[in-house]
Amino acid sequence: MIDRIAAFGRLGLDIVSSFGRSGRFLAGVLGGVPRPATGFPLLLKQLYAVGVLSLAIIVVSGLFIGMVLGLQGYTILSDYGSEAAIGQMIALTLVRELGPVVTALLFAGRAGSALTAEIGLMKATEQLSSMEMMGVDPLRRVIAPRLWAGFIAMPVLAVIFSVVGIWGGMLVGVDWLGVFEGSFWGNMQSSVDFVDDVLNGVIKSVVFGFVCAWIAVYQGYDCVPTSAGISSATTKTVVYSSLAVLGLDFVLTAVMFGDF
Amino acid sequence: MNSPAYISLKDVVFSRSGRRIFDGVSLDIPRGKITAIMGPSGTGKTTLLRLIGGQLKPDSGSIVVDGHEVPKLKRRALYSLREKMGMLFQSGALFTDLSVFENVAFPLRVHTKLPEDMIRDIVLMKLEAVGLRGARQLMPSELSGGMTRRVALARSIALDPELIMYDEPFAGQDPIAMGVLVKLIRDLNGSMGLTSVLVSHDVPESLSICHYACIISDGKVIGEGTPEELRAHPSGQVQQFLQGQPDGPVPFHYPADGAAQDFGLSGGVS
């Protein structure tokens, strides 16, 4: 019994110290003022790696999710004779929820895991240590551009996801199932508010972007530098990011849309 | 500042994961000479280099490099001290996304504002020194193990450091690559007036080029001196290590219960 309590206590201490380490890590990454001449090219390279290369999965997923929403929405709404509301249903669902959340989950799987594995391998092959020994801080040179790139890329990807999703929903709703195009777009425009819906969705994706990128780079930097350690860190990135995104989504939704 | 010892360790104690790696190590590394630090695997030779480079902090004791107390240095001062240090990692630690040329140019681009044509000339001179001027366009994945270390060596001397630390430079090298590295370490030390610290367990190669050597085992320095002094050292443990004897003061068997008990024999098996 005492052993169990002790193990529970150790687990608690481990978790708290891990939070502490990741906080100090974040302060180290964001602490310095980047030099534009060196920082900007590094940021661009990472924006390409985490943003542009994630476009394919985001666009394809957005298209199919929009199409499924169109189908499901039409089936349910037509029971009530209100299939004309399909446009606003698709747009609100995507802009408020599915855009930021699914993009973040896909981002964690596609770009987050890649960031963790890349940084973990750099650690295992002593590239980070050699950088330190050359008088270059890897937190600023390697980690900071990746963190900022994730932070910047996520909202853009989420917006693209929502736009493509709405287009997919229109393909199914209007072009296939025959909902009147005017009511599809008209209802959407009249019910989607820029600040309440679009901006809140973007704020969500900004938060998710920051959290996912932070988890990914921290797990890579803090991993045990062996093949098993990198594998475990990559898994942790996807699991922790997904849980953090879903948990934070609830909190943010409650704050933004909860009527209390 | 100009004391004969470039690096001075006094009573350094360092533990990791509850295990004591160094238990009061004191050592002076002379300026402008090649010092070999030898010892069995797992004695913390690489850890010693990381302590000197300030990547790890000792539990107690002092580590002075060129007059600077390394564990007490602030981040900025530590990073500027490191610009005077070069380190050759066991794996080479080349940046895998950069070509050979860009790897060697990296410290120059970060720490200097030299024009591009001057960087090119310096990089080619450093690559020429290690015999790889012709390999400048290759990527690290296209290099053999020996070539990787030579490129890493060129990179570590790019800023003309005062100190260079070699972490197991001969491990896993074929005889030709090993010969090349021995020659390079000796030539660089002579031509650039470097202070060189060589961590290795390759006894003949290390003793053939070093001016001074020390052997670390079980967290302590068990023998030090010139190669000749070490070869004549009275300690059985030093001699066992230098001659590679499988049994001696360092036993062949890992401590275990009695063999008779383990094998379930009643008779006296020793």
Short mmCIF file of C-alpha atoms in Angstrom, two decimals:
data_model
loop_
_atom_site.label_atom_id
_atom_site.label_comp_id
_atom_site.label_asym_id
_atom_site.label_seq_id
_atom_site.Cartn_x
_atom_site.Cartn_y
_atom_site.Cartn_z
CA MET A 1 0.00 0.00 0.00
CA ILE A 2 2.78 2.39 1.01
CA ASP A 3 4.62 1.45 -2.20
CA ARG A 4 1.57 2.37 -4.26
CA ILE A 5 1.24 5.71 -2.53
CA ALA A 6 4.96 6.32 -3.06
CA ALA A 7 4.68 5.39 -6.76
CA PHE A 8 1.69 7.70 -7.11
CA GLY A 9 3.66 10.49 -5.46
CA ARG A 10 6.64 9.88 -7.75
CA LEU A 11 4.36 10.00 -10.78
CA GLY A 12 2.96 13.31 -9.57
CA LEU A 13 6.46 14.71 -9.05
CA ASP A 14 7.52 13.52 -12.51
CA ILE A 15 4.55 15.22 -14.11
CA VAL A 16 5.11 18.48 -12.24
CA SER A 17 8.85 18.48 -13.02
CA SER A 18 8.07 17.76 -16.67
CA PHE A 19 5.76 20.79 -16.77
CA GLY A 20 8.51 22.84 -15.11
CA ARG A 21 11.13 21.67 -17.62
CA SER A 22 8.86 22.39 -20.58
CA GLY A 23 8.14 25.87 -19.17
CA ARG A 24 11.84 26.65 -18.78
CA PHE A 25 12.42 25.23 -22.24
CA LEU A 26 9.76 27.55 -23.67
CA ALA A 27 11.27 30.54 -21.89
CA GLY A 28 14.66 29.61 -23.37
CA VAL A 29 13.20 29.35 -26.86
CA LEU A 30 11.21 32.56 -26.77
CA GLY A 31 13.65 34.48 -24.56
CA GLY A 32 16.07 35.77 -27.16
CA VAL A 33 15.44 38.43 -29.77
CA PRO A 34 15.92 36.73 -33.15
CA ARG A 35 18.17 38.41 -35.70
CA PRO A 36 16.05 38.92 -38.82
CA ALA A 37 18.94 38.26 -41.19
CA THR A 38 19.51 34.75 -39.87
CA GLY A 39 16.14 34.02 -38.32
CA PHE A 40 13.92 34.76 -41.30
CA PRO A 41 15.43 32.25 -43.76
CA LEU A 42 15.30 29.55 -41.04
CA LEU A 43 11.65 30.40 -40.35
CA LEU A 44 10.79 30.27 -44.06
CA LYS A 45 12.39 26.84 -44.39
CA GLN A 46 10.36 25.53 -41.47
CA LEU A 47 7.15 27.16 -42.70
CA TYR A 48 7.65 25.19 -45.89
CA ALA A 49 8.36 21.95 -43.97
CA VAL A 50 5.47 22.13 -41.50
CA GLY A 51 3.01 24.28 -43.45
CA VAL A 52 3.32 23.80 -47.18
CA LEU A 53 4.08 20.09 -46.93
CA SER A 54 0.98 19.61 -44.73
CA LEU A 55 -1.24 21.22 -47.35
CA ALA A 56 -2.06 18.02 -49.23
CA ILE A 57 -3.41 16.14 -46.20
CA ILE A 58 -5.29 19.25 -45.01
CA VAL A 59 -6.94 19.93 -48.39
CA VAL A 60 -7.93 16.32 -49.03
CA SER A 61 -9.26 15.84 -45.48
CA GLY A 62 -11.11 19.16 -45.61
CA LEU A 63 -12.73 18.22 -48.90
CA PHE A 64 -13.96 14.84 -47.68
CA ILE A 65 -15.13 16.13 -44.32
CA GLY A 66 -17.07 18.89 -46.06
CA MET A 67 -18.61 16.35 -48.42
CA VAL A 68 -19.59 14.04 -45.54
CA LEU A 69 -21.08 17.01 -43.68
CA GLY A 70 -23.07 17.82 -46.81
CA LEU A 71 -24.43 14.30 -47.03
CA GLN A 72 -25.19 13.90 -43.34
CA GLY A 73 -26.60 17.38 -43.04
CA TYR A 74 -28.87 16.91 -46.01
CA THR A 75 -30.18 13.57 -44.67
CA ILE A 76 -30.99 15.02 -41.25
CA LEU A 77 -32.25 18.45 -42.36
CA SER A 78 -34.45 17.09 -45.14
CA ASP A 79 -36.43 15.17 -42.49
CA TYR A 80 -37.52 18.58 -41.20
CA GLY A 81 -37.85 20.11 -44.63
CA SER A 82 -35.06 22.55 -43.89
CA GLU A 83 -32.33 21.32 -46.23
CA ALA A 84 -31.81 24.92 -47.32
CA ALA A 85 -30.02 25.45 -43.97
CA ILE A 86 -27.30 23.03 -45.01
CA GLY A 87 -24.95 25.88 -45.98
CA GLN A 88 -25.00 27.48 -42.55
CA MET A 89 -24.74 24.11 -40.83
CA ILE A 90 -21.63 23.15 -42.79
CA ALA A 91 -20.02 26.56 -42.42
CA LEU A 92 -20.66 26.87 -38.67
CA THR A 93 -19.52 23.31 -37.98
CA LEU A 94 -16.33 23.80 -39.94
CA VAL A 95 -15.43 27.30 -38.90
CA ARG A 96 -16.20 26.91 -35.20
CA GLU A 97 -15.14 23.32 -34.55
CA LEU A 98 -13.96 20.93 -37.20
CA GLY A 99 -11.63 23.35 -38.98
CA PRO A 100 -9.43 24.14 -35.97
CA VAL A 101 -9.76 20.76 -34.25
CA VAL A 102 -9.29 18.38 -37.18
CA THR A 103 -6.51 20.54 -38.61
CA ALA A 104 -4.74 20.42 -35.24
CA LEU A 105 -5.12 16.63 -35.01
CA LEU A 106 -3.83 16.17 -38.55
CA PHE A 107 -1.04 18.67 -37.88
CA ALA A 108 0.03 16.73 -34.77
CA GLY A 109 0.13 13.50 -36.77
CA ARG A 110 1.80 14.90 -39.89
CA ALA A 111 4.04 17.78 -38.82
CA GLY A 112 4.29 17.35 -35.03
CA SER A 113 5.58 13.80 -35.22
CA ALA A 114 8.04 14.81 -37.94
CA LEU A 115 9.34 17.69 -35.80
CA THR A 116 9.81 15.43 -32.79
CA ALA A 117 11.59 12.73 -34.79
CA GLU A 118 13.83 15.26 -36.52
CA ILE A 119 14.88 17.02 -33.31
CA GLY A 120 15.22 13.68 -31.49
CA LEU A 121 17.52 12.36 -34.19
CA MET A 122 19.54 15.58 -34.14
CA LYS A 123 19.95 15.00 -30.40
CA ALA A 124 20.85 11.32 -30.82
CA THR A 125 23.46 12.12 -33.48
CA GLU A 126 24.93 14.85 -31.25
CA GLN A 127 24.09 17.62 -33.73
CA LEU A 128 22.50 19.69 -30.96
CA SER A 129 25.49 19.15 -28.67
CA SER A 130 27.93 20.07 -31.43
CA MET A 131 25.96 23.24 -32.07
CA GLU A 132 26.21 24.14 -28.38
CA MET A 133 29.93 23.49 -28.45
CA MET A 134 30.25 25.83 -31.42
CA GLY A 135 28.74 28.57 -29.28
CA VAL A 136 25.36 28.42 -31.01
CA ASP A 137 22.27 27.96 -28.85
CA PRO A 138 20.19 25.15 -30.40
CA LEU A 139 17.08 26.44 -28.63
CA ARG A 140 17.25 29.58 -30.76
CA ARG A 141 18.77 28.15 -33.90
CA VAL A 142 16.85 24.86 -34.20
CA ILE A 143 13.85 24.96 -31.90
CA ALA A 144 12.60 28.56 -32.17
CA PRO A 145 12.04 28.58 -35.97
CA ARG A 146 10.14 25.29 -35.73
CA LEU A 147 7.96 26.52 -32.88
CA TRP A 148 7.12 29.78 -34.66
CA ALA A 149 6.49 27.95 -37.93
CA GLY A 150 3.92 25.67 -36.25
CA PHE A 151 2.34 28.65 -34.53
CA ILE A 152 2.01 30.59 -37.81
CA ALA A 153 1.10 27.67 -40.08
CA MET A 154 -1.74 26.21 -38.02
CA PRO A 155 -4.29 29.07 -38.33
CA VAL A 156 -3.59 29.35 -42.06
CA LEU A 157 -4.04 25.61 -42.51
CA ALA A 158 -7.26 25.68 -40.46
CA VAL A 159 -8.69 28.47 -42.62
CA ILE A 160 -7.77 26.54 -45.77
CA PHE A 161 -9.37 23.42 -44.27
CA SER A 162 -12.62 25.28 -43.59
CA VAL A 163 -12.72 26.89 -47.05
CA VAL A 164 -12.10 23.60 -48.83
CA GLY A 165 -14.63 21.88 -46.55
CA ILE A 166 -17.33 24.42 -47.37
CA TRP A 167 -16.58 23.93 -51.06
CA GLY A 168 -16.83 20.11 -50.59
CA GLY A 169 -20.16 20.56 -48.80
CA MET A 170 -21.38 22.69 -51.68
CA LEU A 171 -20.33 20.05 -54.21
CA VAL A 172 -22.51 17.48 -52.44
CA GLY A 173 -25.36 19.72 -51.25
CA VAL A 174 -25.81 21.95 -54.29
CA ASP A 175 -24.30 20.14 -57.27
CA TRP A 176 -25.30 16.61 -56.31
CA LEU A 177 -28.33 16.75 -54.02
CA GLY A 178 -29.89 19.81 -55.61
CA VAL A 179 -30.13 22.32 -52.75
CA PHE A 180 -30.78 25.79 -54.18
CA GLU A 181 -27.44 27.58 -54.49
CA GLY A 182 -28.86 30.94 -53.45
CA SER A 183 -30.17 29.63 -50.15
CA PHE A 184 -26.96 27.64 -49.56
CA TRP A 185 -24.77 30.77 -49.72
CA GLY A 186 -27.41 33.21 -48.49
CA ASN A 187 -28.19 31.32 -45.29
CA MET A 188 -24.50 30.89 -44.69
CA GLN A 189 -23.76 34.60 -45.06
CA SER A 190 -26.62 35.66 -42.86
CA SER A 191 -25.84 33.26 -40.02
CA VAL A 192 -22.04 33.19 -39.89
CA ASP A 193 -20.69 36.11 -37.91
CA PHE A 194 -17.12 37.20 -38.58
CA VAL A 195 -16.16 37.92 -34.98
CA ASP A 196 -18.22 35.30 -33.13
CA ASP A 197 -17.59 32.43 -35.51
CA VAL A 198 -14.65 33.02 -37.86
CA LEU A 199 -12.42 34.94 -35.48
CA ASN A 200 -13.13 32.61 -32.56
CA GLY A 201 -12.27 29.67 -34.80
CA VAL A 202 -9.01 31.34 -35.78
CA ILE A 203 -8.22 32.05 -32.12
CA LYS A 204 -8.76 28.37 -31.38
CA SER A 205 -6.38 27.34 -34.12
CA VAL A 206 -3.77 29.84 -32.91
CA VAL A 207 -3.93 28.25 -29.44
CA PHE A 208 -3.83 24.73 -30.90
CA GLY A 209 -0.92 25.68 -33.15
CA PHE A 210 1.08 26.96 -30.22
CA VAL A 211 0.33 23.94 -28.03
CA CYS A 212 0.95 21.34 -30.75
CA ALA A 213 4.24 22.94 -31.85
CA TRP A 214 5.38 23.34 -28.24
CA ILE A 215 4.64 19.70 -27.42
CA ALA A 216 6.34 18.49 -30.61
CA VAL A 217 9.59 20.44 -30.19
CA TYR A 218 9.75 19.80 -26.45
CA GLN A 219 9.28 16.05 -26.83
CA GLY A 220 12.02 15.97 -29.46
CA TYR A 221 14.42 18.04 -27.37
CA ASP A 222 13.71 16.15 -24.13
CA CYS A 223 13.69 12.62 -25.58
CA VAL A 224 16.03 9.85 -24.55
CA PRO A 225 18.47 9.88 -27.49
CA THR A 226 18.02 6.27 -28.55
CA SER A 227 15.81 4.67 -31.19
CA ALA A 228 13.36 3.53 -28.50
CA GLY A 229 13.42 7.00 -26.92
CA ILE A 230 12.68 8.77 -30.21
CA SER A 231 9.89 6.32 -31.00
CA SER A 232 8.34 6.91 -27.58
CA ALA A 233 8.70 10.69 -27.91
CA THR A 234 7.02 10.67 -31.33
CA THR A 235 4.10 8.69 -29.94
CA LYS A 236 3.85 11.04 -26.97
CA THR A 237 3.74 14.03 -29.31
CA VAL A 238 0.70 12.68 -31.16
CA VAL A 239 -1.09 11.46 -28.02
CA TYR A 240 -0.43 14.54 -25.86
CA SER A 241 -1.19 16.94 -28.71
CA SER A 242 -4.48 15.21 -29.51
CA LEU A 243 -5.56 15.16 -25.86
CA ALA A 244 -4.48 18.76 -25.34
CA VAL A 245 -6.34 19.90 -28.45
CA LEU A 246 -9.56 18.13 -27.49
CA GLY A 247 -9.39 19.28 -23.87
CA LEU A 248 -8.55 22.85 -24.79
CA ASP A 249 -11.29 22.83 -27.41
CA PHE A 250 -13.84 22.14 -24.71
CA VAL A 251 -12.48 24.93 -22.53
CA LEU A 252 -12.29 27.43 -25.39
CA THR A 253 -15.75 26.50 -26.66
CA ALA A 254 -17.16 26.95 -23.17
CA VAL A 255 -15.53 30.38 -22.89
CA MET A 256 -16.43 31.53 -26.41
CA PHE A 257 -19.84 30.04 -26.99
CA GLY A 258 -21.03 28.94 -23.53
CA ASP A 259 -24.02 31.00 -22.48
CA PHE A 260 -23.29 31.53 -18.81
CA MET B 1 46.14 34.01 -17.89
CA ASN B 2 49.23 32.44 -19.36
CA SER B 3 49.72 29.66 -16.83
CA PRO B 4 51.20 26.43 -18.16
CA ALA B 5 47.89 24.62 -17.61
CA TYR B 6 45.22 25.57 -20.14
CA ILE B 7 42.63 23.49 -18.31
CA SER B 8 42.71 22.77 -14.63
CA LEU B 9 40.29 20.46 -12.81
CA LYS B 10 40.31 20.39 -9.01
CA ASP B 11 38.42 17.83 -6.93
CA VAL B 12 35.66 17.48 -9.48
CA VAL B 13 32.72 15.40 -8.25
CA PHE B 14 29.95 14.54 -10.68
CA SER B 15 27.02 12.15 -10.34
CA ARG B 16 24.31 11.19 -12.78
CA SER B 17 21.19 9.14 -12.14
CA GLY B 18 22.41 8.42 -8.62
CA ARG B 19 25.72 7.01 -9.90
CA ARG B 20 28.95 8.76 -9.04
CA ILE B 21 30.93 9.22 -12.25
CA PHE B 22 33.79 11.34 -10.89
CA ASP B 23 34.84 11.20 -7.29
CA GLY B 24 37.33 14.00 -6.78
CA VAL B 25 39.17 14.14 -10.10
CA SER B 26 42.05 16.63 -10.27
CA LEU B 27 43.91 17.12 -13.50
CA ASP B 28 45.98 19.77 -15.28
CA ILE B 29 45.99 19.88 -19.06
CA PRO B 30 49.06 21.72 -20.35
CA ARG B 31 48.83 24.50 -22.90
CA GLY B 32 49.91 23.74 -26.46
CA LYS B 33 50.30 20.00 -25.88
CA ILE B 34 48.34 16.88 -26.72
CA THR B 35 46.89 15.29 -23.60
CA ALA B 36 45.30 11.87 -23.82
CA ILE B 37 42.63 10.90 -21.33
CA MET B 38 42.21 7.16 -21.37
CA GLY B 39 40.19 4.67 -19.45
CA PRO B 40 37.85 1.75 -19.83
CA SER B 41 34.49 2.26 -21.54
CA GLY B 42 31.86 3.81 -19.31
CA THR B 43 34.29 5.65 -17.03
CA GLY B 44 32.93 9.02 -18.10
CA LYS B 45 35.65 10.20 -20.47
CA THR B 46 33.10 11.89 -22.73
CA THR B 47 31.39 13.30 -19.64
CA LEU B 48 34.71 14.90 -18.73
CA LEU B 49 34.79 16.70 -22.10
CA ARG B 50 31.22 17.88 -21.56
CA LEU B 51 32.18 19.22 -18.13
CA ILE B 52 35.12 21.11 -19.66
CA GLY B 53 32.82 22.49 -22.38
CA GLY B 54 30.25 23.57 -19.78
CA GLN B 55 27.49 21.34 -21.16
CA LEU B 56 27.31 19.68 -17.74
CA LYS B 57 27.90 21.17 -14.32
CA PRO B 58 29.86 19.32 -11.62
CA ASP B 59 28.32 18.67 -8.20
CA SER B 60 31.41 20.23 -6.67
CA GLY B 61 34.97 21.15 -7.54
CA SER B 62 36.38 23.65 -9.97
CA ILE B 63 36.98 23.52 -13.72
CA VAL B 64 39.10 26.36 -15.03
CA VAL B 65 39.60 26.80 -18.77
CA ASP B 66 42.03 29.53 -19.86
CA GLY B 67 41.45 31.35 -16.58
CA HIS B 68 37.64 31.07 -16.65
CA GLU B 69 35.78 29.10 -14.00
CA VAL B 70 33.46 27.27 -16.44
CA PRO B 71 30.61 26.15 -14.12
CA LYS B 72 30.20 29.73 -12.87
CA LEU B 73 30.11 31.40 -16.28
CA LYS B 74 26.93 33.10 -17.40
CA ARG B 75 25.37 31.85 -20.62
CA ARG B 76 26.79 34.59 -22.85
CA ALA B 77 30.31 34.29 -21.42
CA LEU B 78 30.16 30.50 -21.75
CA TYR B 79 29.11 30.73 -25.39
CA SER B 80 31.88 33.17 -26.17
CA LEU B 81 34.41 30.89 -24.43
CA ARG B 82 33.16 28.03 -26.58
CA GLU B 83 34.09 29.99 -29.69
CA LYS B 84 37.69 29.32 -28.62
CA MET B 85 36.99 25.59 -28.32
CA GLY B 86 36.55 23.00 -31.01
CA MET B 87 35.15 19.58 -30.33
CA LEU B 88 35.25 16.52 -32.51
CA PHE B 89 32.36 14.28 -31.56
CA GLN B 90 32.58 10.51 -31.79
CA SER B 91 29.84 10.41 -34.42
CA GLY B 92 31.16 13.50 -36.23
CA ALA B 93 27.81 15.20 -35.53
CA LEU B 94 27.70 16.81 -38.97
CA PHE B 95 24.46 18.62 -39.80
CA THR B 96 22.74 16.13 -42.05
CA ASP B 97 20.79 18.74 -44.00
CA LEU B 98 23.92 20.67 -45.01
CA SER B 99 26.64 19.76 -47.50
CA VAL B 100 30.26 19.25 -46.46
CA PHE B 101 31.06 22.83 -47.53
CA GLU B 102 28.14 24.30 -45.60
CA ASN B 103 28.97 22.24 -42.51
CA VAL B 104 32.47 23.70 -42.38
CA ALA B 105 31.15 27.17 -43.22
CA PHE B 106 28.51 27.00 -40.45
CA PRO B 107 30.59 28.38 -37.54
CA LEU B 108 32.05 31.06 -39.81
CA ARG B 109 28.63 32.20 -40.96
CA VAL B 110 27.27 32.28 -37.41
CA HIS B 111 30.17 33.92 -35.62
CA THR B 112 31.77 36.17 -38.23
CA LYS B 113 30.62 38.73 -40.75
CA LEU B 114 33.18 37.72 -43.37
CA PRO B 115 32.27 38.19 -47.03
CA GLU B 116 31.21 35.11 -48.94
CA ASP B 117 34.42 34.78 -51.00
CA MET B 118 36.54 34.85 -47.87
CA ILE B 119 34.36 32.20 -46.21
CA ARG B 120 34.79 30.09 -49.33
CA ASP B 121 38.58 30.41 -49.16
CA ILE B 122 38.73 29.57 -45.44
CA VAL B 123 36.43 26.55 -45.87
CA LEU B 124 38.52 25.24 -48.76
CA MET B 125 41.72 25.73 -46.75
CA LYS B 126 40.29 23.80 -43.81
CA LEU B 127 39.04 21.04 -46.11
CA GLU B 128 42.46 20.96 -47.80
CA ALA B 129 44.06 20.50 -44.36
CA VAL B 130 42.03 17.32 -43.84
CA GLY B 131 42.45 16.20 -47.47
CA LEU B 132 38.80 16.60 -48.48
CA ARG B 133 38.77 19.74 -50.62
CA GLY B 134 37.37 17.63 -53.44
CA ALA B 135 34.46 16.37 -51.31
CA ARG B 136 32.99 19.81 -50.63
CA GLN B 137 29.74 19.22 -52.50
CA LEU B 138 28.96 15.84 -50.91
CA MET B 139 26.24 15.39 -48.31
CA PRO B 140 27.10 13.78 -44.94
CA SER B 141 25.15 10.64 -45.88
CA GLU B 142 27.59 10.10 -48.78
CA LEU B 143 30.69 10.05 -46.56
CA SER B 144 32.47 7.11 -44.97
CA GLY B 145 33.00 7.09 -41.19
CA GLY B 146 36.60 8.29 -41.52
CA MET B 147 35.66 11.06 -43.96
CA THR B 148 32.85 12.18 -41.65
CA ARG B 149 35.32 12.64 -38.83
CA ARG B 150 37.72 14.53 -41.06
CA VAL B 151 34.98 16.91 -42.17
CA ALA B 152 33.95 17.33 -38.52
CA LEU B 153 37.60 18.07 -37.74
CA ALA B 154 37.71 20.71 -40.48
CA ARG B 155 34.54 22.24 -39.03
CA SER B 156 35.93 22.27 -35.50
CA ILE B 157 39.07 24.15 -36.61
CA ALA B 158 37.14 26.58 -38.83
CA LEU B 159 37.33 29.38 -36.26
CA ASP B 160 40.98 28.64 -35.40
CA PRO B 161 40.27 27.56 -31.81
CA GLU B 162 42.80 27.51 -28.99
CA LEU B 163 41.55 24.18 -27.65
CA ILE B 164 40.31 21.15 -29.48
CA MET B 165 38.74 18.15 -27.80
CA TYR B 166 38.60 14.82 -29.57
CA ASP B 167 36.00 12.35 -28.36
CA GLU B 168 37.07 8.80 -29.26
CA PRO B 169 38.50 9.86 -32.65
CA PHE B 170 39.82 6.38 -33.48
CA ALA B 171 36.80 4.28 -32.45
CA GLY B 172 35.56 2.05 -35.26
CA GLN B 173 38.09 3.28 -37.85
CA ASP B 174 39.95 1.11 -40.33
CA PRO B 175 43.79 1.21 -40.10
CA ILE B 176 44.16 3.73 -42.94
CA ALA B 177 41.52 6.10 -41.54
CA MET B 178 43.10 5.73 -38.11
CA GLY B 179 46.53 6.56 -39.53
CA VAL B 180 45.09 9.63 -41.24
CA LEU B 181 43.47 10.83 -38.01
CA VAL B 182 46.65 10.27 -35.99
CA LYS B 183 48.60 12.32 -38.54
CA LEU B 184 45.98 15.07 -38.60
CA ILE B 185 45.81 15.40 -34.83
CA ARG B 186 49.59 15.57 -34.59
CA ASP B 187 49.99 18.00 -37.51
CA LEU B 188 47.19 20.30 -36.42
CA ASN B 189 48.55 20.52 -32.91
CA GLY B 190 51.99 21.37 -34.26
CA SER B 191 50.98 23.82 -36.95
CA MET B 192 48.24 25.69 -35.11
CA GLY B 193 49.72 25.63 -31.60
CA LEU B 194 46.53 24.09 -30.27
CA THR B 195 45.92 22.61 -26.89
CA SER B 196 44.51 19.18 -27.67
CA VAL B 197 42.58 16.88 -25.38
CA LEU B 198 42.15 13.40 -26.70
CA VAL B 199 39.71 11.01 -25.10
CA SER B 200 40.23 7.46 -26.21
CA HIS B 201 40.69 3.86 -25.21
CA ASP B 202 42.93 3.09 -28.16
CA VAL B 203 46.17 2.87 -26.20
CA PRO B 204 48.88 2.54 -28.90
CA GLU B 205 47.50 5.33 -31.11
CA SER B 206 46.92 7.68 -28.19
CA LEU B 207 50.31 7.10 -26.59
CA SER B 208 52.02 7.50 -29.98
CA ILE B 209 50.89 11.11 -30.35
CA CYS B 210 50.28 12.50 -26.88
CA HIS B 211 52.77 14.46 -24.81
CA TYR B 212 50.96 13.67 -21.61
CA ALA B 213 48.37 11.08 -20.64
CA CYS B 214 46.15 10.17 -17.76
CA ILE B 215 44.06 7.11 -17.06
CA ILE B 216 40.72 7.39 -15.33
CA SER B 217 38.93 4.48 -13.76
CA ASP B 218 36.17 4.20 -11.17
CA GLY B 219 35.81 7.97 -11.00
CA LYS B 220 39.43 8.66 -10.13
CA VAL B 221 42.70 9.34 -11.91
CA ILE B 222 44.67 6.12 -11.42
CA GLY B 223 47.78 7.13 -13.33
CA GLU B 224 49.19 10.12 -15.18
CA GLY B 225 52.41 11.28 -16.77
CA THR B 226 54.26 11.15 -20.04
CA PRO B 227 53.74 7.99 -22.15
CA GLU B 228 57.09 6.66 -20.91
CA GLU B 229 56.17 7.30 -17.27
CA LEU B 230 52.85 5.54 -17.75
CA ARG B 231 54.43 2.50 -19.37
CA ALA B 232 56.64 2.19 -16.30
CA HIS B 233 53.80 2.88 -13.87
CA PRO B 234 53.79 0.57 -10.82
CA SER B 235 49.99 0.27 -10.59
CA GLY B 236 48.62 -3.12 -11.65
CA GLN B 237 45.40 -1.51 -12.84
CA VAL B 238 47.31 0.88 -15.14
CA GLN B 239 49.36 -1.96 -16.55
CA GLN B 240 46.26 -4.14 -17.07
CA PHE B 241 44.64 -1.33 -19.06
CA LEU B 242 47.74 -0.48 -21.12
CA GLN B 243 48.42 -4.10 -21.99
CA GLY B 244 44.79 -5.11 -22.42
CA GLN B 245 44.89 -8.07 -20.04
CA PRO B 246 41.47 -9.69 -19.62
CA ASP B 247 41.85 -10.38 -15.91
CA GLY B 248 43.67 -8.57 -13.14
CA PRO B 249 42.81 -5.83 -10.68
CA VAL B 250 39.75 -5.25 -12.88
CA PRO B 251 38.21 -8.74 -12.65
CA PHE B 252 36.96 -10.67 -15.67
CA HIS B 253 33.84 -11.70 -13.76
CA TYR B 254 31.10 -9.27 -12.87
CA PRO B 255 30.42 -9.64 -9.12
CA ALA B 256 28.02 -12.57 -8.59
CA ASP B 257 26.92 -15.12 -6.00
CA GLY B 258 29.08 -18.21 -5.61
CA ALA B 259 29.13 -20.39 -8.75
CA ALA B 260 28.32 -23.52 -6.68
CA GLN B 261 25.21 -21.88 -5.36
CA ASP B 262 24.11 -20.63 -8.82
CA PHE B 263 24.69 -23.99 -10.52
CA GLY B 264 23.13 -25.94 -7.65
CA LEU B 265 26.30 -27.92 -6.94
CA SER B 266 27.14 -29.12 -3.46
CA GLY B 267 30.84 -29.64 -4.20
CA GLY B 268 33.31 -26.81 -4.05
CA VAL B 269 33.44 -25.22 -7.50
CA SER B 270 35.56 -22.13 -7.45
#
